[in-house]
Coordinates of C-alpha atoms in Angstrom, one line a residue:
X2 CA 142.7 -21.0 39.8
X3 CA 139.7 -20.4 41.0
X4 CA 137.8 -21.4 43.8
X5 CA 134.2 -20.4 44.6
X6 CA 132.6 -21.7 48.7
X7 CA 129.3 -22.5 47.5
X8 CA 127.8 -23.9 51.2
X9 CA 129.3 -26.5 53.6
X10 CA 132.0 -28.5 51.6
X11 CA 130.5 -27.6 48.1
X12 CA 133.1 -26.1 45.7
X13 CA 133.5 -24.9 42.2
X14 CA 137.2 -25.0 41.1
X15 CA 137.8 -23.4 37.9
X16 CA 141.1 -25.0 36.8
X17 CA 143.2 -25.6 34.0
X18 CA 140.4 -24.6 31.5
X19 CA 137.9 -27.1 33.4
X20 CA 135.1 -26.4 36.3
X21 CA 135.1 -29.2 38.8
X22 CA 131.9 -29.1 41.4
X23 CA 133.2 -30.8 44.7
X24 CA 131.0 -32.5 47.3
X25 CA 127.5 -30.8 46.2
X26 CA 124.9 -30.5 48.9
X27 CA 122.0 -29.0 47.1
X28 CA 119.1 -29.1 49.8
X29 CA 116.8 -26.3 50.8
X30 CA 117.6 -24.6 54.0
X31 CA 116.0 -27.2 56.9
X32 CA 115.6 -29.9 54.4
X33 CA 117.1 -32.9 56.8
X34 CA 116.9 -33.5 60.4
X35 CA 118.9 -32.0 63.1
X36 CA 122.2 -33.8 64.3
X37 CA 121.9 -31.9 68.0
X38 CA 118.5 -30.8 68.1
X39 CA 119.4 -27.3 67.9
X40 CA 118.7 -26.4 64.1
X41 CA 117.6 -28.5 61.2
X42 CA 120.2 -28.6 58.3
X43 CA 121.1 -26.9 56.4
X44 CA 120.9 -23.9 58.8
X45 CA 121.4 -21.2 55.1
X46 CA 120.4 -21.2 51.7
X47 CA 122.4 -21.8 49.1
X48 CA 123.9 -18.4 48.1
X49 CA 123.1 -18.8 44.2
X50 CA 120.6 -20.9 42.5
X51 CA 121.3 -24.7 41.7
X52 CA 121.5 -23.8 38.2
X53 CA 124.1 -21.4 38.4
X54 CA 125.7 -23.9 40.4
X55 CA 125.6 -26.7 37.6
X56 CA 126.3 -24.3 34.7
X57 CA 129.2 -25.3 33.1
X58 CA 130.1 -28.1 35.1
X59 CA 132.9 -30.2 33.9
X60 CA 133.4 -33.2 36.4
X61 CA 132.2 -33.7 39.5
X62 CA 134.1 -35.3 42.8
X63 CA 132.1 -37.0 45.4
X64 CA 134.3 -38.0 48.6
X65 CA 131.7 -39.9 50.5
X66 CA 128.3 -40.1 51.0
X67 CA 127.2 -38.7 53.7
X68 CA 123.9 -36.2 52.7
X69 CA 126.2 -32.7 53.7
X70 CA 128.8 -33.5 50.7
X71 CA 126.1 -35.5 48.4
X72 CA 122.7 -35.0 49.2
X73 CA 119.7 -36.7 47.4
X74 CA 118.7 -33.0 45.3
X75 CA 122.6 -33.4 44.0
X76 CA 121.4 -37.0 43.6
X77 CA 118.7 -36.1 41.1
X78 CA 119.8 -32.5 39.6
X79 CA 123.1 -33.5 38.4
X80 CA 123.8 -34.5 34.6
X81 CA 123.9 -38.1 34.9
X82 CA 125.9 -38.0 32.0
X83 CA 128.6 -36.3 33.8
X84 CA 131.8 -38.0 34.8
X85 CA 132.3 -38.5 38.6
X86 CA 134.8 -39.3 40.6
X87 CA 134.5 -40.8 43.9
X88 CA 136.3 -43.0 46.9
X89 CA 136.6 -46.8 46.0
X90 CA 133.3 -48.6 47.9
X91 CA 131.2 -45.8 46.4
X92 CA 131.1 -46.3 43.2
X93 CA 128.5 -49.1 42.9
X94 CA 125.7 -46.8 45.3
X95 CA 126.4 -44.0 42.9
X96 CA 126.1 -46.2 39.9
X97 CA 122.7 -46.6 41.1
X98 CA 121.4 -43.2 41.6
X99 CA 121.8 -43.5 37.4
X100 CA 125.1 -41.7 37.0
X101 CA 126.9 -43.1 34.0
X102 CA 130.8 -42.4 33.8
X103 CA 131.6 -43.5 37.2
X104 CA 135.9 -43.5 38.3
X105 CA 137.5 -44.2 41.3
X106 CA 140.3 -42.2 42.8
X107 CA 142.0 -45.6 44.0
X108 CA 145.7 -43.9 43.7
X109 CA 146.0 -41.3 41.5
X110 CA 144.3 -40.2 37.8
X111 CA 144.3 -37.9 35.3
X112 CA 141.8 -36.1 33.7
X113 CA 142.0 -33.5 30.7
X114 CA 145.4 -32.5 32.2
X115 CA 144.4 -32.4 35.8
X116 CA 145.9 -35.0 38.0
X117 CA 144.2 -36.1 41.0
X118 CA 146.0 -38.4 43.9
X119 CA 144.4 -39.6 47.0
X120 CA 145.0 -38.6 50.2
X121 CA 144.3 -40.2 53.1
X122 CA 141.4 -38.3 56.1
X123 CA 140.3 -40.0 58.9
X124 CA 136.8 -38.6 60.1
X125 CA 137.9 -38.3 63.5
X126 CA 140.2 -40.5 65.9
X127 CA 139.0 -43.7 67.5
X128 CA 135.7 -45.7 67.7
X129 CA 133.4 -42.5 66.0
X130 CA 135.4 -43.5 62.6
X131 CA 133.5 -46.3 62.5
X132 CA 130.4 -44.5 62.8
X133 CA 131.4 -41.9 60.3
X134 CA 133.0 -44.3 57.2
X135 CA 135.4 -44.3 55.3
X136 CA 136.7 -40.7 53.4
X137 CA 139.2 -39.5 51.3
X138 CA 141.2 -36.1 50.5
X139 CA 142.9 -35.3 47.2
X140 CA 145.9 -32.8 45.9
X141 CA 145.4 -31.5 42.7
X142 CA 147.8 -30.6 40.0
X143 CA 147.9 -29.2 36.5
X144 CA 150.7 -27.3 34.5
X145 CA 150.0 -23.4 34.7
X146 CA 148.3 -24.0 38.2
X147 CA 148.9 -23.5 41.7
X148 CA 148.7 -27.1 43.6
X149 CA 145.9 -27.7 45.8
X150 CA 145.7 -30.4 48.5
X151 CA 141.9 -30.8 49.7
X152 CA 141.7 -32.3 53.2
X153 CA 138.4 -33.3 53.2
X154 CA 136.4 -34.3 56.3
X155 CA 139.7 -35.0 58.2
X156 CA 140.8 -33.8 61.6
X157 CA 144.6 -32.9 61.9
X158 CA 146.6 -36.2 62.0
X159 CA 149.8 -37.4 61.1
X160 CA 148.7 -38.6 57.3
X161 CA 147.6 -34.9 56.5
X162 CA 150.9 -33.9 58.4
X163 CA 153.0 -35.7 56.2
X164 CA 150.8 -34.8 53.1
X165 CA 151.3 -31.2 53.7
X166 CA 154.9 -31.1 54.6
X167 CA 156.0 -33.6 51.6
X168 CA 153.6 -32.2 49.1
X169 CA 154.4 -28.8 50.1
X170 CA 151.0 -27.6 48.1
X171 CA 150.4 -23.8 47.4
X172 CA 146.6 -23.8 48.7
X173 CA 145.1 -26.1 51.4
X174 CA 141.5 -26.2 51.7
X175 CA 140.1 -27.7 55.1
X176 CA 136.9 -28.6 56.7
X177 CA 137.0 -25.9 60.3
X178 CA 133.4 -26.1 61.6
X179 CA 134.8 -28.7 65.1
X180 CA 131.6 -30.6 63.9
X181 CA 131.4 -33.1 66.9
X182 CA 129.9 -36.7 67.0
X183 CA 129.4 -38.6 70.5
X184 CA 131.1 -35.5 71.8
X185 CA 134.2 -36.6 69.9
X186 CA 136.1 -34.2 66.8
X187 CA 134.9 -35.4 63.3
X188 CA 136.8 -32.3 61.6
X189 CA 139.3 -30.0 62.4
X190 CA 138.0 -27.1 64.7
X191 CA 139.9 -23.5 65.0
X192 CA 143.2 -25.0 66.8
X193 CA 143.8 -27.5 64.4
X194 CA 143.1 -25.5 61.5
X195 CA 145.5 -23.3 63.0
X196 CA 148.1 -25.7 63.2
X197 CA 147.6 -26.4 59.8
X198 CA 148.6 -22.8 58.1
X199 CA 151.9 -22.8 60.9
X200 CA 152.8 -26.1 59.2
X201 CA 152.4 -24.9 55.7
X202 CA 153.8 -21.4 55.5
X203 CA 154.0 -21.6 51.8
X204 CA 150.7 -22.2 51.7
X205 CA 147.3 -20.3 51.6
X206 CA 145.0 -22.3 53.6
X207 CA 141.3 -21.7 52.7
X208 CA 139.1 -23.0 55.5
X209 CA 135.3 -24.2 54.4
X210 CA 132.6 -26.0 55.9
X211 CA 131.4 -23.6 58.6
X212 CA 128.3 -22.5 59.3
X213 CA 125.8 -24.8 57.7
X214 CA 125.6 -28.0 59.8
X215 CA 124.2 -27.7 63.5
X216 CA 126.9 -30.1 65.3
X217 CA 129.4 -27.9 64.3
X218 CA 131.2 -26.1 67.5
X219 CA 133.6 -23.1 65.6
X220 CA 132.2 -20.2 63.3
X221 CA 133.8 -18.0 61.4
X222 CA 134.5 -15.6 63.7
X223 CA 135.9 -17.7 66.0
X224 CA 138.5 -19.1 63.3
X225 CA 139.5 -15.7 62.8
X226 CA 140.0 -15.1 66.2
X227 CA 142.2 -17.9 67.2
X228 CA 144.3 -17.3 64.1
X229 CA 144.9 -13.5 65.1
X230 CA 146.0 -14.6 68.1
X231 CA 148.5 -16.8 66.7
X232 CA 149.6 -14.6 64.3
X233 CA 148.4 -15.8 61.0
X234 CA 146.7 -13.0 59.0
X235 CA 144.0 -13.1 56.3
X236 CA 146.8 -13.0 53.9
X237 CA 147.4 -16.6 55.1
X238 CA 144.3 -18.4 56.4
X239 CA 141.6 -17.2 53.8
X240 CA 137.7 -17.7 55.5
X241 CA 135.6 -17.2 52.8
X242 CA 131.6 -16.6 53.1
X243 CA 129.2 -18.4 51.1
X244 CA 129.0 -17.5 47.5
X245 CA 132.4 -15.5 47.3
X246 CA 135.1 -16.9 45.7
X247 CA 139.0 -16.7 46.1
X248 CA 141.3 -16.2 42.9
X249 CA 144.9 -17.9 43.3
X250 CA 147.9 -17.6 40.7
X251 CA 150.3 -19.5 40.5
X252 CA 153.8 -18.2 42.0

């Protein structure tokens, strides 16, 4: 498997034969507003071109709408021929932005040998999940492959506990940045993260969506930090930089 950080949440997962583009936000650098007034977002450019990003694009997963994981250039560049999965309550909005070959991960699919199930995220705790919507994770399987479990724009609460600890997947990919709304945690932040990889010690956690969005309160080099000090090496909690991607076999 491999999986390539494009910027923010945006992945390309080449699996089981099949390239999967996850969450696409396609923007210029300082296309959209500012969430804190400190920068407007994106803060970087995308590391390639959007049309080495769509080359060869199999299928492409949407898990909500907000413009960081499906921004209005995705909107229009994407094949609208392409099939796209997305959370249930989605479907209809995307249906009119032209895209054709709609599905909705309600439970669990599969698609040319991959299986997708839903997993629950909650886009922070308390009266900011209203604000934020509704979101979903997924785990990811297919014969030959290492299995993945995606948080998605989740902080660290007992749903993703349990996912992690029953599922027992080989690669977890969360969201790191401690992006805060009304001062309150909408993703998981270095701790939390950290909390993750001790709970998963199978697993190589690959921690994304850093860097890009200005109401986000942990970098990189703080992740790294807060990991060392709790003993988890890069050999466990992967941080990759945008552009580079991370090659996984299967044990």
């Amino acid at each position: 498997m491999k999986i390539r950080l494009l910027r923010n949440a945006a992945l390309k997962i080449e699996v089981a034969g099949k390239t999967l583009l996850v969450d696409p936000d396609l923007g210029d650098k300082h296309s959209r507003p500012s969430f804190t007034g400190r920068s407007p977002n994106p803060m970087v450019d995308l590391p390639v071109s959007i049309e080495e990003i769509l080359d060869g694009v199999d299928l492409v997963i949407v898990s909500h709408l907000h413009a960081d994981h499906f921004d209005t250039v995705a909107q229009t560049v994407i094949a609208k021929d392409l099939p796209l999965i997305c959370q249930p309550g989605n479907e209809e909005k995307i249906r009119g932005f032209g895209f054709e070959n709609v599905t909705t991960l309600a439970s669990e699919l599969t698609w040319n040998g991959i299986r997708l199930t839903r997993r629950d995220g909650s886009h922070g705790l308390g009266p900011v999940v209203e604000k934020m919507g509704a979101v979903i994770g997924f785990s990811l399987e297919a014969e030959g492959e290492p299995s993945l479990y995606w948080a998605g724009d989740t902080v660290l609460y007992p749903p993703v506990a349990e996912t992690i600890a029953t599922t027992k997947p080989d690669i977890v990919i969360t969201h790191s940045c401690g992006a805060r709304w009304d001062g309150e945690l909408i993703v998981m932040d270095d701790k939390q993260t950290v909390e993750v990889a001790r709970s998963a010690p199978q697993a190589k956690v690959i921690a994304v969506h850093m860097e890009a969005l200005d109401h986000a309160t942990i970098d990189r080099a703080t992740l790294r930090r807060t990991a060392e000090a709790a003993g988890i090496g890069a050999d466990r909690l992967v941080i990759p930089a945008d552009g580079e991607t991370v090659r996984i076999d299967k044990a």
